[in-house]
């Protein structure tokens, strides 16, 4: 039993352990943390990458503020899972080339996408490709670590968290996304000097990447009126937002002026919490003129270049060059693990099947709201109802995502096309055209699909 | 108590009794019917029109096959309602000029509408204008004929039937629309010689003007496979459909090639039952190219000309010229009244608040399904569930219609704009543009609006 | 395709074809009917009984008013089902000795039961015993006659209709019970000379044997006020009701004074439609003093004697003695079959999974309401909501019945006891006592139970 | 804005400020607390009692560990409410004599009640009497302190919390009950030395006084298996439980052996969290033999004696005799206020309208689950679903409580009797007897009832 002050031992299985983003962030967070004593097992379908990351992990351990974490590359998923308390899933479903097709083919049919990994034709096909992967991981958790806490970081978040639960209904999984940090940073900035986004409480409602915020507080003070006034004042000019610490090119492709968020806030009367590139994909109109709205359609070509640069930096780090730094990121995962192991409550917004927390959406559909992590596990907190016109848009997406996961799990290709065609970015096409586009997209990613889904169009 | 063979006495209050369409159709139907002994009270805000129709009614009575109906113009709504068994509502909410604005203003914003009386910006503003009128009639029914059966024929059907129930929750009202007759005629034609559309049973599901058919039978035989094969065979060339007995110009503006219906059938796997001009307004895409799909955007200018011609014919008829003919129309109203008064069951598709008959749609929202008329009253029959992507589209519209009626009834102007903006034909506009269009439309029809709703944009 | 006037050919598979009640009633009804040309296949696990009934059927055919039905005993269920249009299920689940234990064991624990075949400890154990039998028949229908209409006549009606749907979700089955005829006869009697219970329309709501009536009409006239006044006037003295044409001893054990029905009507404000012996088992109190309320606890010993007498009469009939008479019973089955085959609508109250027809009860649970039989199949009609306190009682039973069927289908013995213990007739026992009673009851009927359910207590 | 370390100013209006229990407990808690700087306004319909308590408060302030609270008696409810941040409601609805009738009259009809303040005939009539009082307070909050947090401590908790929301739907009220502390103490005792019940986390589900616990954790360790084993081991002999620091007579009348809780745990598979005297009133059986189960039917006569003793002690304290002690009680209120004002999360179980936190119960009904208090306000946490047979019992009670509040708010006497009669302790009576008992009970408490409800039986 945990006593205050004790170190909390934890075994973490990292699936996609060769990851260039999340794995390294976790290492820096663990090095900065003083509460956990972590044993990290890295598994990747690319074993070289996992081994490289194990070497990088060892370097982070050297700069640890608390009990140093240990890192080990595993040769199999069962080996990584056996005895794990926590499983982290961060995989790339398919290659960036597949993501390229997800965007380029719809573009030829006149459909622009800013990201293409969540909804729209790109997100839809990405889900078809990746749901079987996550289902396989879910079954492995069932067989090798059924009591483990499972944190999914992979997109499309809603569908993939749904796939884990479809594969193993008793899984203790949540989907983790840091998109909502953006609005918390904005509020902290509004509050002025000394305020930290970590102290900003927000009440989150929606589905992943289409989230809204119904309450905002800082140290017991209601910050919603201040935020609203600021957003309304900047509805025309916007307010440039990008991730801290990134270069100019990254900012150009991933940043935004928040004008979509501000327009949605004015439209529905509730602040939008996700970034413009994501928000714009959930309803028609904004993608017709991204320049006007102040965001970019992120080029896959840039992602490929960026990945190469990251890979080079990782190799160097593994070889002993550079200096790893213990530093606390905006990711909530380490705090979540501490809460689960110690019993001290921690609140953050996560993706879970709806058991009542999201008013107006059917039970069982994956939604994003606040949840409390503690000795009781992960307990969703009931969100405020969103305005009816907004709830109908959410419901349309959530219903489709749920049906999509079901169709892929049951390998029911016939059910897929009507769902694909009903996405708001696709809905205006006639049936024959939509079907042709779907067929092209499936053909381009056929290597990742189960046999029976290849001809689903 | 009714014994088989007896004549059934009935007092009918016709609100909008100067109507040029439905009132005259009812007269012909009553003249042909041999079961009812009807006393018809005609009330209209244009008393001259009601009196003209009373004179026409007297001429129809002369050619009656059964007990001749009597017709009387009333000076007030209470006078017409007092003691009535049945109330028929067929009014024109505003003038054709208002309908002209409903269509012309959105057109300037790039939004085409084929009819403009149901959904879309036109249907929305028409509802704002007419919900108070129907609510007033509903309250008059409550005060003067609370037990009467109330048949609403006025569009927007869902909203206006909802307005009657909002004004007087215990009202015994249904919304009556003959749109589904179209598919029954097509099936009878497919079945070949001797088959009558009156014998074609269809299981209807949806909301008014966006109805689908999940079962079709003729004399106990399943006709769904035959219909499906025929529709699929004509998906490209279509099949021209127009109302029987109309001239070429009418056919041009009101007819269609059913290609939208066939495309929707292929898309969702369930035959669409309404006409293309209506169906096309419920989701984006079809209205981008009406010519390609084979239907027209009905010009309001034609409606005005057509109305003038009808008026001239009616005046002539009232003056003793021409020959009224007892003839059975496709309207179900006389059969419905006979069923209610005699207890012999009659089934037809009607618009009612959902008490469970429409799976997937919230209780209380006005839906269109089959119902049985008998001595038990009007009892809705449970429809088959529609495919999930289609149900989400229906639900989006039905939720909006319900909220729209609620906002108008509570004179809550602030709630209207987000609803207006969320219509599929409007959703792609940014908030400022949508608001400007809404303001223009409200201004154009301001004379019909309650004070507090005039500035609702 | 059926034309008016044609004879309708129909193949009927009768499962439990050696039945002494329903099979002979059907024979008399078919002999009286002039619309069907029926081929009846009789299957029974007692082949001698089926053959005897085939001989009796041949005698009925000789007195037929229309096309004589043919009767044939089949050696196997598949043989009976293959090619059947209609399947009738009327079996005795276990022996009367088992029914004896269902009643005698609870009696020793102080729990009286009037019938013991629906709810209460007796109905519960009867369901455990019989759900697997109906599930087996359901699977045979799936394999040999998946398009057939299936009429279940066996109790416990709700659970066994549920078992058919659990075994084969696409089954076209309904549960048929004539209990509601009682109130229709009472209303016809009230209406006076010449009125037939066949013309009395009632709007039925509830679950089998605990049904209520929210509207009553005769030839278009509302009869609810008359019925209510009569029931209230006889609340103390009651009104004796028994099946027509039965002897004094039968009347003593099956008749009642309707005082429970009248008390429930006064309690909830809605007339109760089932007989007192059944109604009394759904809530505590009435069974504490049956004599006061004017009904009997039917002795199983009488059932055994009665059955022997019926068997003797049947043997005689099969041997050519006595005179079979074409005569129309109160059973709706022949009219239902005619409606399905001809397309002419026929309304009656039946048991079906709730798809929306029973407000306040979850979807999927078996409920009893009106439904329309026609060329569209069996379409449930939406019932009026019952008062909340009554709906909660209904829901408690329906939830338990649904869970019971689920537990037996999944052979999940552990789930059964909490359900058994929660029945209103058992709920007051402490856990240990309830468990002991359940164990005794299961032991007494163990021969009919699946292995894994024998020790379910 | 609150900074860590600052004192939090708070204005508390205490309605029922002459209370002998809760008001004094709050004073001791505030004296022990170091975070709040409280201004307490005491309002009571007995102004003498409020003034006495103000004097007692001043004495507690003298022994304060932090900023001393101030206490002031107010002459009117508006005066107490104006400017209040927090409103506490702890009133006695009627006199103990009324409570005496609530118990004695049903006892004459053979209905025993252990407490009689929650459900059963006593709880029902107490609700009729007190709902109008709480509604009046709710309207005063609406008019004088609409933003205040409102903590109701008065029973019947569910109905009275519901009354506050019925009177003022935007009220920020919760119902607070310490009953669940019992099981937390038991778990701490099981965990052994050093463990505090304050560190035991429990996941609560149910309705007030009929609560269950689906998860138990202590410092991150799952304590459910240990608790279950212990409860099962003591199912027969029980485990005596009483409030700490009470005398033998109090223990005799308020303590219990937990045998009802253990029996319910065995029955439903989920530990029961409330005390036996309360649990036993929610379903039939246990009250038939309280001695066997090891709990008492608390005599109202004892309550009257106990109250007199408390009053004497309070007078003495007010006069300067005795020594008030700063001490932390088991009440959560001070921690809840701190969380609301500071933003630091605090979790406890509270009564709130269901917005999704209680699976299987309708939205809007008052339920008891965990909620998080923080700068975001009071956010309910989604409870685990309870077993179906248990949920049906909960739902039956919650539906009735909701309907009861509705009927009293709308002064709809006719709706009350069917609800009263459907309570599990009353359900077995015939309609005439139940109605007679209800009439007697209403007559005995008539002075507190609105005119139109006096004759509700």
CSV table of C-alpha atoms in Angstrom, one decimal, chain D residues 114-443:
chain,number,residue,atom,x,y,z
D,114,UNK,CA,-37.2,1.9,11.5
D,115,UNK,CA,-36.8,5.7,10.8
D,116,UNK,CA,-39.7,6.8,8.7
D,117,UNK,CA,-38.0,9.9,7.2
D,118,UNK,CA,-37.0,8.7,3.7
D,119,UNK,CA,-39.4,6.3,2.0
D,120,UNK,CA,-42.3,4.2,3.2
D,121,UNK,CA,-45.5,5.9,4.3
D,122,UNK,CA,-43.6,8.1,6.8
D,123,UNK,CA,-41.1,9.3,4.4
D,124,UNK,CA,-43.8,10.0,1.8
D,125,UNK,CA,-45.9,12.1,4.1
D,126,UNK,CA,-42.9,13.9,5.5
D,127,UNK,CA,-42.1,14.8,1.9
D,128,UNK,CA,-45.5,16.2,1.2
D,129,UNK,CA,-45.1,18.3,4.3
D,130,UNK,CA,-41.6,19.6,3.6
D,131,UNK,CA,-41.4,20.0,-0.2
D,132,UNK,CA,-43.3,23.3,0.0
D,133,UNK,CA,-40.9,24.5,2.7
D,134,UNK,CA,-37.8,23.8,0.6
D,135,UNK,CA,-39.5,25.2,-2.5
D,136,UNK,CA,-40.0,28.4,-0.6
D,137,UNK,CA,-36.3,28.5,0.4
D,138,UNK,CA,-35.4,27.7,-3.2
D,139,UNK,CA,-37.3,30.7,-4.5
D,140,UNK,CA,-35.7,32.9,-1.9
D,141,UNK,CA,-32.3,31.7,-3.1
D,142,UNK,CA,-33.4,32.6,-6.6
D,143,UNK,CA,-34.4,36.1,-5.6
D,144,UNK,CA,-31.6,36.9,-3.1
D,145,UNK,CA,-28.5,34.7,-3.8
D,146,UNK,CA,-28.9,33.0,-7.2
D,147,UNK,CA,-25.2,32.4,-7.5
D,148,UNK,CA,-24.7,30.9,-4.1
D,149,UNK,CA,-23.8,27.2,-3.5
D,150,UNK,CA,-26.6,25.6,-1.6
D,151,UNK,CA,-26.1,22.6,0.7
D,152,UNK,CA,-29.2,20.8,1.9
D,153,UNK,CA,-28.9,18.6,5.0
D,154,UNK,CA,-32.6,18.0,5.5
D,155,UNK,CA,-34.5,14.7,5.0
D,156,UNK,CA,-36.1,13.3,3.0
D,157,UNK,CA,-32.9,14.2,1.1
D,158,UNK,CA,-33.8,13.1,-2.4
D,159,UNK,CA,-37.2,14.8,-2.4
D,160,UNK,CA,-36.0,18.0,-0.8
D,161,UNK,CA,-33.0,18.4,-3.1
D,162,UNK,CA,-35.5,17.8,-5.9
D,163,UNK,CA,-37.8,20.5,-4.5
D,164,UNK,CA,-35.0,23.0,-4.6
D,165,UNK,CA,-34.3,22.3,-8.2
D,166,UNK,CA,-38.0,22.3,-9.0
D,167,UNK,CA,-38.4,25.7,-7.5
D,168,UNK,CA,-35.3,27.2,-9.1
D,169,UNK,CA,-33.8,25.0,-11.8
D,170,UNK,CA,-30.6,27.0,-12.0
D,171,UNK,CA,-29.9,26.6,-8.3
D,172,UNK,CA,-26.4,25.4,-7.4
D,173,UNK,CA,-27.6,23.0,-4.8
D,174,UNK,CA,-26.4,19.6,-3.5
D,175,UNK,CA,-27.8,17.2,-0.9
D,176,UNK,CA,-25.3,16.2,1.7
D,177,UNK,CA,-25.5,13.1,3.8
D,178,UNK,CA,-22.8,11.4,5.9
D,179,UNK,CA,-24.3,7.9,5.8
D,180,UNK,CA,-21.5,6.6,3.6
D,181,UNK,CA,-18.9,7.4,6.2
D,182,UNK,CA,-19.9,4.2,7.9
D,183,UNK,CA,-18.5,1.9,5.3
D,184,UNK,CA,-15.4,4.0,5.0
D,185,UNK,CA,-14.8,3.6,8.7
D,186,UNK,CA,-15.2,-0.1,8.4
D,187,UNK,CA,-12.7,-0.3,5.6
D,188,UNK,CA,-10.2,1.8,7.5
D,189,UNK,CA,-10.6,-0.5,10.5
D,190,UNK,CA,-10.0,-3.6,8.2
D,191,UNK,CA,-6.9,-2.0,6.7
D,192,UNK,CA,-5.4,-1.8,10.2
D,193,UNK,CA,-3.4,0.6,12.2
D,194,UNK,CA,-2.9,4.1,11.0
D,195,UNK,CA,-5.4,4.0,8.2
D,196,UNK,CA,-7.9,6.8,8.2
D,197,UNK,CA,-11.4,6.6,6.9
D,198,UNK,CA,-10.6,10.0,5.3
D,199,UNK,CA,-8.2,8.2,2.9
D,200,UNK,CA,-10.7,5.5,1.9
D,201,UNK,CA,-12.0,6.2,-1.6
D,202,UNK,CA,-15.4,4.6,-2.4
D,203,UNK,CA,-17.3,4.7,-5.6
D,204,UNK,CA,-20.9,5.4,-4.6
D,205,UNK,CA,-24.1,4.6,-6.6
D,206,UNK,CA,-27.7,4.7,-5.7
D,207,UNK,CA,-30.2,7.1,-4.0
D,208,UNK,CA,-29.9,8.6,-0.6
D,209,UNK,CA,-30.1,6.0,2.2
D,210,UNK,CA,-30.0,3.2,-0.3
D,211,UNK,CA,-26.5,3.5,-1.6
D,212,UNK,CA,-24.1,0.9,-2.8
D,213,UNK,CA,-20.3,0.9,-3.3
D,214,UNK,CA,-18.8,-0.6,-6.5
D,215,UNK,CA,-15.1,0.2,-5.9
D,216,UNK,CA,-13.1,0.7,-2.7
D,217,UNK,CA,-9.5,1.9,-2.6
D,218,UNK,CA,-7.0,3.0,0.0
D,219,UNK,CA,-3.8,4.6,-1.2
D,220,UNK,CA,-4.2,3.1,-4.6
D,221,UNK,CA,-4.9,-0.4,-3.3
D,222,UNK,CA,-8.1,-2.2,-4.2
D,223,UNK,CA,-9.9,-2.9,-0.8
D,224,UNK,CA,-13.1,-4.5,-2.3
D,225,UNK,CA,-11.9,-8.1,-1.9
D,226,UNK,CA,-11.0,-7.6,1.7
D,227,UNK,CA,-14.3,-5.9,2.5
D,228,UNK,CA,-16.3,-8.6,0.8
D,229,UNK,CA,-14.6,-11.4,2.6
D,230,UNK,CA,-15.1,-9.7,5.9
D,231,UNK,CA,-18.8,-9.0,5.2
D,232,UNK,CA,-19.4,-12.6,4.1
D,233,UNK,CA,-17.7,-14.0,7.2
D,234,UNK,CA,-20.0,-11.9,9.4
D,235,UNK,CA,-23.2,-12.5,7.5
D,236,UNK,CA,-24.8,-14.4,10.4
D,237,UNK,CA,-23.4,-12.7,13.5
D,238,UNK,CA,-23.1,-9.2,12.0
D,239,UNK,CA,-20.8,-6.5,13.2
D,240,UNK,CA,-22.1,-3.9,15.5
D,241,UNK,CA,-21.9,-0.4,14.2
D,242,UNK,CA,-22.8,2.8,15.9
D,243,UNK,CA,-21.8,6.5,15.8
D,244,UNK,CA,-18.6,7.2,17.7
D,245,UNK,CA,-19.0,9.0,21.0
D,246,UNK,CA,-22.7,8.2,21.7
D,247,UNK,CA,-24.2,6.6,24.8
D,248,UNK,CA,-25.6,3.2,25.2
D,249,UNK,CA,-29.2,4.2,24.7
D,250,UNK,CA,-28.4,6.1,21.5
D,251,UNK,CA,-26.4,3.0,20.3
D,252,UNK,CA,-29.4,0.8,21.0
D,253,UNK,CA,-31.7,2.9,18.9
D,254,UNK,CA,-29.4,4.1,16.1
D,255,UNK,CA,-26.8,1.3,15.9
D,256,UNK,CA,-27.2,-1.9,14.0
D,257,UNK,CA,-25.4,-5.2,13.4
D,258,UNK,CA,-25.1,-4.5,9.6
D,259,UNK,CA,-26.8,-7.7,8.9
D,260,UNK,CA,-29.2,-6.1,6.4
D,261,UNK,CA,-26.2,-4.6,4.6
D,262,UNK,CA,-24.4,-7.9,4.5
D,263,UNK,CA,-27.6,-9.7,3.3
D,264,UNK,CA,-28.1,-7.1,0.6
D,265,UNK,CA,-24.4,-7.4,-0.4
D,266,UNK,CA,-24.8,-11.2,-0.7
D,267,UNK,CA,-28.1,-10.8,-2.6
D,268,UNK,CA,-27.0,-8.3,-5.2
D,269,UNK,CA,-23.2,-8.9,-5.2
D,270,UNK,CA,-22.4,-5.2,-4.3
D,271,UNK,CA,-21.7,-3.9,-0.8
D,272,UNK,CA,-24.5,-1.7,0.6
D,273,UNK,CA,-23.2,1.6,2.0
D,274,UNK,CA,-26.0,2.9,4.2
D,275,UNK,CA,-27.0,1.9,7.7
D,276,UNK,CA,-29.4,-1.0,8.2
D,277,UNK,CA,-32.3,1.1,9.6
D,278,UNK,CA,-32.4,3.0,6.4
D,279,UNK,CA,-31.7,0.1,4.0
D,280,UNK,CA,-34.5,-2.0,5.5
D,281,UNK,CA,-37.1,0.5,4.5
D,282,UNK,CA,-36.5,0.2,0.8
D,283,UNK,CA,-37.7,-3.3,0.2
D,284,UNK,CA,-40.1,-5.7,2.0
D,285,UNK,CA,-39.1,-8.3,4.5
D,286,UNK,CA,-36.4,-6.9,6.8
D,287,UNK,CA,-38.9,-4.9,8.8
D,288,UNK,CA,-41.0,-8.0,9.6
D,289,UNK,CA,-38.4,-9.0,12.2
D,290,UNK,CA,-36.0,-6.2,13.2
D,291,UNK,CA,-34.8,-8.1,16.2
D,292,UNK,CA,-33.6,-11.0,14.1
D,293,UNK,CA,-31.7,-8.6,11.9
D,294,UNK,CA,-30.2,-6.7,14.8
D,295,UNK,CA,-31.6,-3.2,14.5
D,296,UNK,CA,-34.2,-1.1,16.3
D,297,UNK,CA,-37.3,0.8,15.2
D,298,UNK,CA,-36.1,4.2,16.6
D,299,UNK,CA,-38.8,5.4,19.0
D,300,UNK,CA,-39.8,9.0,18.4
D,301,UNK,CA,-40.2,9.3,22.2
D,302,UNK,CA,-36.4,8.9,22.4
D,303,UNK,CA,-35.9,11.5,19.8
D,304,UNK,CA,-37.9,13.9,21.9
D,305,UNK,CA,-36.0,13.1,25.1
D,306,UNK,CA,-32.7,13.4,23.2
D,307,UNK,CA,-33.6,16.7,21.8
D,308,UNK,CA,-34.5,18.1,25.2
D,309,UNK,CA,-31.1,17.0,26.5
D,310,UNK,CA,-29.3,18.6,23.6
D,311,UNK,CA,-31.3,21.8,24.0
D,312,UNK,CA,-30.2,22.0,27.7
D,313,UNK,CA,-26.6,21.5,26.8
D,314,UNK,CA,-26.8,24.2,24.1
D,315,UNK,CA,-28.4,26.6,26.5
D,316,UNK,CA,-25.6,26.0,28.9
D,317,UNK,CA,-23.0,26.4,26.2
D,318,UNK,CA,-24.6,29.7,25.2
D,319,UNK,CA,-24.5,30.8,28.8
D,320,UNK,CA,-20.8,30.3,29.0
D,321,UNK,CA,-20.8,26.9,30.7
D,322,UNK,CA,-18.8,24.0,29.3
D,323,UNK,CA,-16.0,24.2,26.8
D,324,UNK,CA,-16.5,24.3,23.1
D,325,UNK,CA,-13.8,22.4,21.2
D,326,UNK,CA,-12.4,22.9,17.7
D,327,UNK,CA,-12.7,19.4,16.2
D,328,UNK,CA,-13.0,18.0,12.8
D,329,UNK,CA,-16.2,16.0,12.2
D,330,UNK,CA,-17.0,13.6,9.5
D,331,UNK,CA,-19.0,16.2,7.7
D,332,UNK,CA,-17.6,17.1,4.3
D,333,UNK,CA,-19.0,20.6,4.1
D,334,UNK,CA,-16.0,22.6,5.0
D,335,UNK,CA,-13.8,20.7,2.6
D,336,UNK,CA,-16.4,21.2,-0.1
D,337,UNK,CA,-16.5,24.9,0.5
D,338,UNK,CA,-12.7,25.2,0.4
D,339,UNK,CA,-12.6,23.3,-2.9
D,340,UNK,CA,-15.2,25.5,-4.5
D,341,UNK,CA,-13.4,28.7,-3.4
D,342,UNK,CA,-9.8,27.6,-4.0
D,343,UNK,CA,-10.1,25.3,-7.0
D,344,UNK,CA,-8.3,22.4,-5.4
D,345,UNK,CA,-10.4,19.3,-6.2
D,346,UNK,CA,-12.2,17.5,-3.4
D,347,UNK,CA,-14.3,14.4,-4.0
D,348,UNK,CA,-17.3,13.3,-2.0
D,349,UNK,CA,-20.7,11.6,-2.4
D,350,UNK,CA,-23.6,13.9,-2.8
D,351,UNK,CA,-27.2,14.0,-4.0
D,352,UNK,CA,-27.8,15.8,-7.3
D,353,UNK,CA,-30.3,15.6,-10.2
D,354,UNK,CA,-29.1,12.8,-12.5
D,355,UNK,CA,-27.4,14.4,-15.6
D,356,UNK,CA,-25.8,11.1,-16.6
D,357,UNK,CA,-23.9,10.0,-13.4
D,358,UNK,CA,-26.3,7.2,-12.4
D,359,UNK,CA,-26.7,4.6,-15.2
D,360,UNK,CA,-30.2,3.1,-15.5
D,361,UNK,CA,-32.0,6.0,-13.8
D,362,UNK,CA,-33.8,8.6,-15.8
D,363,UNK,CA,-32.2,12.0,-16.2
D,364,UNK,CA,-33.4,14.6,-13.7
D,365,UNK,CA,-34.1,12.3,-10.8
D,366,UNK,CA,-32.1,13.0,-7.7
D,367,UNK,CA,-29.4,10.3,-7.2
D,368,UNK,CA,-26.4,9.9,-4.9
D,369,UNK,CA,-22.9,9.4,-6.4
D,370,UNK,CA,-19.5,10.9,-6.1
D,371,UNK,CA,-18.9,14.4,-7.3
D,372,UNK,CA,-15.9,16.6,-7.6
D,373,UNK,CA,-15.9,20.0,-6.0
D,374,UNK,CA,-13.4,22.4,-7.5
D,375,UNK,CA,-13.2,25.8,-9.2
D,376,UNK,CA,-15.5,24.2,-11.9
D,377,UNK,CA,-18.2,23.8,-9.4
D,378,UNK,CA,-19.8,20.5,-8.4
D,379,UNK,CA,-19.3,18.0,-11.2
D,380,UNK,CA,-20.9,14.6,-10.8
D,381,UNK,CA,-18.8,11.5,-11.6
D,382,UNK,CA,-20.3,8.7,-13.5
D,383,UNK,CA,-21.0,5.7,-11.3
D,384,UNK,CA,-20.7,2.1,-12.3
D,385,UNK,CA,-24.0,0.5,-13.3
D,386,UNK,CA,-25.6,-1.6,-10.5
D,387,UNK,CA,-27.0,-5.1,-11.2
D,388,UNK,CA,-30.3,-5.0,-13.0
D,389,UNK,CA,-32.6,-6.3,-10.2
D,390,UNK,CA,-31.1,-3.6,-7.9
D,391,UNK,CA,-31.4,-0.9,-10.5
D,392,UNK,CA,-35.1,-1.7,-10.9
D,393,UNK,CA,-35.7,-1.2,-7.1
D,394,UNK,CA,-33.8,2.1,-7.2
D,395,UNK,CA,-35.7,3.2,-10.2
D,396,UNK,CA,-39.0,2.4,-8.7
D,397,UNK,CA,-38.1,4.6,-5.7
D,398,UNK,CA,-36.5,7.4,-7.6
D,399,UNK,CA,-39.4,7.6,-10.1
D,400,UNK,CA,-41.8,7.8,-7.2
D,401,UNK,CA,-39.8,10.5,-5.4
D,402,UNK,CA,-39.6,12.5,-8.6
D,403,UNK,CA,-43.3,12.2,-9.2
D,404,UNK,CA,-44.1,13.0,-5.6
D,405,UNK,CA,-42.1,16.3,-5.8
D,406,UNK,CA,-43.8,17.1,-9.1
D,407,UNK,CA,-47.3,16.5,-7.7
D,408,UNK,CA,-46.7,18.6,-4.6
D,409,UNK,CA,-45.1,21.4,-6.6
D,410,UNK,CA,-48.1,21.4,-8.9
D,411,UNK,CA,-50.5,20.9,-5.9
D,412,UNK,CA,-52.0,18.0,-7.8
D,413,UNK,CA,-53.5,16.0,-5.0
D,414,UNK,CA,-55.0,13.4,-7.2
D,415,UNK,CA,-51.6,12.2,-8.3
D,416,UNK,CA,-50.4,11.5,-4.8
D,417,UNK,CA,-52.4,8.4,-3.7
D,418,UNK,CA,-51.3,6.1,-6.5
D,419,UNK,CA,-47.7,7.0,-5.7
D,420,UNK,CA,-48.2,6.5,-2.0
D,421,UNK,CA,-49.8,3.1,-2.6
D,422,UNK,CA,-47.0,1.9,-4.8
D,423,UNK,CA,-44.3,2.2,-2.1
D,424,UNK,CA,-42.9,-1.3,-1.4
D,425,UNK,CA,-44.0,-1.0,2.3
D,426,UNK,CA,-47.6,-0.1,1.2
D,427,UNK,CA,-48.0,-2.0,-2.0
D,428,UNK,CA,-49.5,-5.2,-0.5
D,429,UNK,CA,-52.6,-3.3,0.9
D,430,UNK,CA,-55.8,-3.2,-1.1
D,431,UNK,CA,-56.8,0.1,-2.5
D,432,UNK,CA,-59.5,1.0,0.0
D,433,UNK,CA,-57.2,0.2,3.0
D,434,UNK,CA,-54.3,2.1,1.6
D,435,UNK,CA,-56.5,5.0,0.9
D,436,UNK,CA,-57.8,5.0,4.5
D,437,UNK,CA,-54.3,5.0,5.9
D,438,UNK,CA,-53.2,7.8,3.7
D,439,UNK,CA,-56.2,9.9,4.7
D,440,UNK,CA,-55.4,9.4,8.4
D,441,UNK,CA,-51.8,10.3,7.9
D,442,UNK,CA,-52.7,13.5,6.0
D,443,UNK,CA,-55.2,14.5,8.6
